[in-house]
Amino acid sequence: MTSASSESAPTQPARQIPDKPALEGLEATWGSVWEAEGTHRFDRASAFARGKSNVFSIDTPPPTASGSLHIGHVFSYTHMDLAARFQRMRGRNIFYPMGWDDNGLPTERRVQNYYGVRCDPTLPYVESYVPPLEGGTAADGSGASSKAADQQPISRRNFIELCEKLTAEDEKQFEALWRDLGLSVDWSLTYRTIGHEAQLAAQRAFLRNLARGEAYQADAPTLWDVTFRTAVAQAELEDKDQPAAYHRVSFHRPGAGPDEQSTIEIETTRPELLAACVALVAHPDDERYQSLFGTTATTPIFGVEVPVLAHHLAQKDKGSGIAMICTFGDVTDVVWWRELDLPTRAIIGKDGRILEEAPAAELFTDAGRAAYAELVGKTVFSAKAKVVELLKESGELIGDPKPITHPVKFYEKGDKPLEIVTTRQWYIGNGARDEALRDRLLDAGKQIDFHPEFMRVRYENWVGGLTGDWLISRQRFFGVPLPIWYPIDADGEVLREQPIVPGEHLLPIDPASSPAPGYEESQRGQANGFLGELDIMDTWATSSLTPQIAGGWETDPELFELVFPYSLRSQGQDIIRTWLFSTVLRAELEHHSIPWTDAGISGFIVDPDRKKMSKSKGNVVTPAAMLDEHGSDAVRYWAASSRLGTDAAFDPQNPKQMKIGRRLAIKVLNAAKFVSAFPVPDGRRSFPVTSSSSSGEAAYRDAHAVTEPLDLDMLAELAQVIEIATKAYEDYDHARALEITEQFFWTFCDDYLELVKERAYTGSGSARSSAVSALRDALDVILRLLAPVIPFATEEVWRWTHDGSIHTAAWPTVAELGTPDAPRGLLPAVSAALIGIRRAKTDAKASQKTEVLSATLSGPALLSEAADDLRGVGRIAELRFVEAPEVAVSDIVLAEATVE
């Protein structure tokens, strides 16, 4: 990753106001100008000079570069950008990098399908390799099967090259879309989670975890995806409802007397695991089975004698109340196996098929060994069908299976149920088995300000509910290698308990292609030689270090000290358990610090039926066409209208909020053109001076001539809007800031502007000067209040009258309005009167331009202070005022009945 330059390009002078302002093309126009002028560039020199307290650093989510972005990305990334743009206008130095999460299973699957290949690490590297497919299509235009058997096997190095090639293209498309959306990222601060900096940080952090005893390897039951053939961590699980059936099966009691129960009936959804059964278990308080505890039973078909045990996790009301423990059918089996100290008799291999050699086959009866031989090589599904057939033949299946639907664990990116196999894996302690660490992580969560606050509970529930340490190794190819080798002794035994580690000066390194320190490559795999670790790190093991990667941990210590802990982590709620938690964990282990002070958590995007939009559900809307149709400002408005943590419904057939946002952006263009057309009062600059100062406050303008009561009250109302919107942005409540600003803007356009335009056009002296000054003052503030939400329209308007970007102008303050008094209620009262006048003309089916000979206006006494404006806007010759608590128009006499 490269650091931003501290130099800024010269800014463009003010532009001529177009005859017909339009939104079309603004993204391309201003995007290129911002890049050329360095509008969003992190000014490193300024940041160091001003100090850490003036830096606002953002830990940007690196999107997975293995497909297309969806509307949920647009939603949450816009939320992050609103905070960045607000803080930039407050005068903060914004450190806003962008990463690409380009390693891991999603990328591998996409590469396999895109190029028609699969990785075989045993194959040699092929120079100038040309894959059989490009984009899933062969050179002759034909398609190809996505089955692994039909994909061309290639070496690991060739496969990784294809991964890098495809992700580089994906990243270009992603960047183009983010630029179109108006993300104010510093595009000179980019990184890849498979890049040099990321590998260096990930491997360094792992080696330090290992040195401190926080990382370790162990043979243990592991959740396993048989499609990807890799281990899966707890945080990557997803429950899916699946059809199944309870099978009632008879176990036999050896040596049962004539008056004793000779069988024990259990119910199971996985009869194919009978050969892996190691015990029966019931709840210790279940009177039906208390007399059986400490005895044994023999398994049906296979005749293996297993103990009958007690454990509190057994459910008395589930099935027959007694269950078989297999190694391993589900995670509860793992708990029982560990806590009851049971043997391991696994029968399912990493390919999801029944192993050729049964564990403890010597315990089987002859008939049992013959039965097992019929299962060898079968998939779990086929093995289940065969075992049910054998149970029927032996009479040990009681009744017909009872169909059910129950939740089954899947890898979140997989399409087959997970199995549990025993493998040797690498882990990092995460507090699941270390109470002191768990307490530290809970305390770290308390130090972070969650927005909204209730999202903190999700973090705490995850930390408190962890059942195992973090499994970080993966049996895949495109990822950060685990920097480990193992010595091989003179007998050819691999000594996995004595790993060889490199010095940090050698990082990053790949043990699959580089020899272990102190060895030659010729000693790889030889007696008295070494074996390189082939596993890679889980992608979260890299992404959990995004603050360190982007901030130059150990490679740029001055920068890291400046930006860490970061100011903001912005992300979706669905990855609190993965990305947010793992980042907090790594920061605590390495720095004894929180990684950021604030966490902004966006809600989900749901379809019109309130179902979460996701790729797996097939209801995702891609954003490119949406941006083309409605414009970026309209899409940003839609996202900004939803508070953090709140789900937003989106109907692509009726995108109401986007239409409202587009209307707002167009109105900003037209209203600004209208206001800019009024002649500038003598002795006044065309617009206020609002260049950002080092303190982030607007420089005071020349004294202006806002003197009329209505104008002063409008500015007083606007001052309150500034206060409310500023406080809302400070609290990460962008929706409230938009709401209050938009309400005022429409009042400004529909009421105030209409009320004073006659005075601004044809008035004289101080009255006209007051109207024009107030209009320009208000527009100047409104544009800056709206700039984070609709950056393109506001930039277009700003550049008509200002040199430089609105996004580096100072955020508006009450002080720049001349510290107005509190609103007196004149503007809303006059607005109500204007509505009454308009309604009276409408009821009479007359044009709003119809002259009024006379009318009576009831309301508070202060209404008379705006008498001239009301007469002008209503074209009223004689306006009488009557003091009353409510505003009302009566006795209106029209000069003519002009029908509209």
Short mmCIF file of C-alpha atoms in Angstrom, two decimals, residues 341-501:
data_model
loop_
_atom_site.label_atom_id
_atom_site.label_comp_id
_atom_site.label_asym_id
_atom_site.label_seq_id
_atom_site.Cartn_x
_atom_site.Cartn_y
_atom_site.Cartn_z
CA ASP A 341 -13.48 -39.51 27.50
CA LEU A 342 -14.70 -41.80 24.75
CA PRO A 343 -12.70 -43.48 21.95
CA THR A 344 -12.69 -42.24 18.37
CA ARG A 345 -14.16 -44.54 15.70
CA ALA A 346 -14.63 -42.23 12.72
CA ILE A 347 -15.92 -43.79 9.51
CA ILE A 348 -16.37 -40.73 7.24
CA GLY A 349 -13.39 -39.48 5.24
CA LYS A 350 -12.54 -35.98 4.08
CA ASP A 351 -14.29 -36.68 0.79
CA GLY A 352 -17.56 -37.38 2.59
CA ARG A 353 -17.46 -41.10 1.81
CA ILE A 354 -17.24 -44.14 4.09
CA LEU A 355 -13.63 -45.06 4.84
CA GLU A 356 -12.22 -48.29 3.46
CA GLU A 357 -10.87 -49.45 6.79
CA ALA A 358 -13.24 -49.42 9.72
CA PRO A 359 -11.77 -48.24 13.02
CA ALA A 360 -11.81 -50.99 15.65
CA ALA A 361 -13.09 -53.45 13.05
CA GLU A 362 -11.84 -56.24 15.28
CA LEU A 363 -14.77 -55.43 17.58
CA PHE A 364 -17.28 -56.14 14.82
CA THR A 365 -18.95 -59.51 14.43
CA ASP A 366 -18.26 -61.38 11.21
CA ALA A 367 -21.66 -60.26 9.96
CA GLY A 368 -20.79 -56.73 11.00
CA ARG A 369 -17.56 -56.77 9.00
CA ALA A 370 -19.43 -58.04 5.96
CA ALA A 371 -22.02 -55.31 6.37
CA TYR A 372 -19.35 -52.62 6.65
CA ALA A 373 -17.72 -53.87 3.44
CA GLU A 374 -20.98 -53.02 1.65
CA LEU A 375 -20.74 -49.43 2.87
CA VAL A 376 -17.14 -48.68 1.89
CA GLY A 377 -16.83 -45.82 -0.62
CA LYS A 378 -20.48 -44.82 -0.43
CA THR A 379 -21.58 -41.24 0.13
CA VAL A 380 -23.35 -40.48 3.38
CA PHE A 381 -26.69 -40.49 1.57
CA SER A 382 -26.10 -43.87 -0.08
CA ALA A 383 -24.69 -45.36 3.12
CA LYS A 384 -27.80 -44.30 5.02
CA ALA A 385 -30.05 -46.04 2.51
CA LYS A 386 -27.96 -49.22 2.73
CA VAL A 387 -27.92 -49.27 6.55
CA VAL A 388 -31.70 -48.82 6.66
CA GLU A 389 -32.00 -51.77 4.27
CA LEU A 390 -29.76 -53.89 6.52
CA LEU A 391 -31.72 -52.88 9.65
CA LYS A 392 -34.94 -53.96 8.01
CA GLU A 393 -33.41 -57.31 7.07
CA SER A 394 -32.18 -57.88 10.63
CA GLY A 395 -35.44 -56.79 12.20
CA GLU A 396 -33.66 -54.08 14.20
CA LEU A 397 -35.54 -51.19 12.57
CA ILE A 398 -38.78 -50.61 14.48
CA GLY A 399 -41.63 -49.20 12.43
CA ASP A 400 -41.30 -46.79 9.57
CA PRO A 401 -39.00 -43.77 9.64
CA LYS A 402 -40.77 -40.58 10.83
CA PRO A 403 -40.13 -37.62 8.49
CA ILE A 404 -39.01 -34.37 10.14
CA THR A 405 -37.42 -31.06 9.21
CA HIS A 406 -34.56 -29.89 11.37
CA PRO A 407 -31.67 -27.38 11.24
CA VAL A 408 -28.41 -28.75 9.84
CA LYS A 409 -25.04 -26.99 9.91
CA PHE A 410 -23.59 -25.79 6.59
CA TYR A 411 -20.52 -23.79 5.71
CA GLU A 412 -21.94 -20.37 4.89
CA LYS A 413 -20.60 -20.62 1.32
CA GLY A 414 -21.20 -24.36 0.89
CA ASP A 415 -24.09 -26.38 -0.47
CA LYS A 416 -23.71 -29.69 1.39
CA PRO A 417 -24.14 -30.41 5.11
CA LEU A 418 -20.93 -30.31 7.11
CA GLU A 419 -19.39 -33.45 8.48
CA ILE A 420 -17.11 -33.72 11.51
CA VAL A 421 -13.79 -35.39 10.86
CA THR A 422 -10.67 -35.64 12.98
CA THR A 423 -7.82 -33.59 11.51
CA ARG A 424 -4.71 -31.76 12.65
CA GLN A 425 -5.35 -28.02 12.53
CA TRP A 426 -3.96 -24.71 13.75
CA TYR A 427 -5.90 -22.67 16.29
CA ILE A 428 -5.69 -19.27 17.99
CA GLY A 429 -7.10 -18.95 21.49
CA ASN A 430 -10.21 -16.75 21.49
CA GLY A 431 -11.43 -16.92 25.08
CA ALA A 432 -13.61 -20.00 24.66
CA ARG A 433 -11.31 -21.95 27.00
CA ASP A 434 -9.54 -19.05 28.68
CA GLU A 435 -11.77 -17.17 31.12
CA ALA A 436 -9.26 -14.37 31.63
CA LEU A 437 -9.02 -13.70 27.89
CA ARG A 438 -12.79 -13.89 27.54
CA ASP A 439 -13.17 -11.25 30.25
CA ARG A 440 -10.64 -9.02 28.52
CA LEU A 441 -12.56 -9.31 25.25
CA LEU A 442 -15.83 -8.48 26.97
CA ASP A 443 -14.14 -5.46 28.56
CA ALA A 444 -12.83 -4.38 25.15
CA GLY A 445 -16.40 -4.50 23.86
CA LYS A 446 -17.43 -2.13 26.64
CA GLN A 447 -14.71 0.34 25.60
CA ILE A 448 -16.04 0.54 22.04
CA ASP A 449 -19.00 2.81 21.30
CA PHE A 450 -21.46 0.75 19.25
CA HIS A 451 -23.88 2.58 16.97
CA PRO A 452 -26.62 1.66 17.62
CA GLU A 453 -25.92 0.72 21.22
CA PHE A 454 -27.99 -2.49 21.14
CA MET A 455 -25.52 -4.08 18.71
CA ARG A 456 -23.10 -4.41 21.61
CA VAL A 457 -25.26 -7.25 22.96
CA ARG A 458 -24.62 -9.28 19.81
CA TYR A 459 -20.90 -8.99 20.36
CA GLU A 460 -21.19 -9.93 24.03
CA ASN A 461 -23.47 -12.89 23.26
CA TRP A 462 -20.99 -14.18 20.71
CA VAL A 463 -18.04 -13.90 23.09
CA GLY A 464 -19.99 -15.56 25.89
CA GLY A 465 -21.25 -18.36 23.65
CA LEU A 466 -17.96 -19.49 22.12
CA THR A 467 -17.42 -23.23 22.49
CA GLY A 468 -14.00 -23.68 20.92
CA ASP A 469 -10.87 -21.78 19.95
CA TRP A 470 -10.55 -20.14 16.55
CA LEU A 471 -9.61 -22.63 13.86
CA ILE A 472 -7.47 -20.65 11.41
CA SER A 473 -5.97 -23.26 9.07
CA ARG A 474 -7.58 -24.13 5.76
CA GLN A 475 -6.84 -26.92 3.33
CA ARG A 476 -7.01 -24.68 0.29
CA PHE A 477 -4.61 -22.89 -2.04
CA PHE A 478 -5.23 -19.15 -2.52
CA GLY A 479 -4.43 -17.54 0.79
CA VAL A 480 -1.68 -16.50 3.14
CA PRO A 481 0.55 -19.52 3.85
CA LEU A 482 1.12 -20.61 7.42
CA PRO A 483 4.89 -19.90 7.86
CA ILE A 484 5.73 -23.27 9.38
CA TRP A 485 7.92 -26.26 8.52
CA TYR A 486 8.33 -29.57 10.38
CA PRO A 487 11.59 -31.52 10.82
CA ILE A 488 11.75 -35.11 9.63
CA ASP A 489 13.84 -37.46 11.76
CA ALA A 490 16.21 -40.17 10.59
CA ASP A 491 13.37 -42.70 10.43
CA GLY A 492 11.29 -40.47 8.18
CA GLU A 493 8.90 -39.47 10.99
CA VAL A 494 7.49 -35.95 10.68
CA LEU A 495 7.92 -34.20 14.04
CA ARG A 496 4.85 -31.96 14.03
CA GLU A 497 5.27 -31.05 17.67
CA GLN A 498 8.57 -29.30 16.84
CA PRO A 499 7.63 -26.73 14.17
CA ILE A 500 10.37 -24.70 12.50
CA VAL A 501 9.62 -20.97 12.22
#
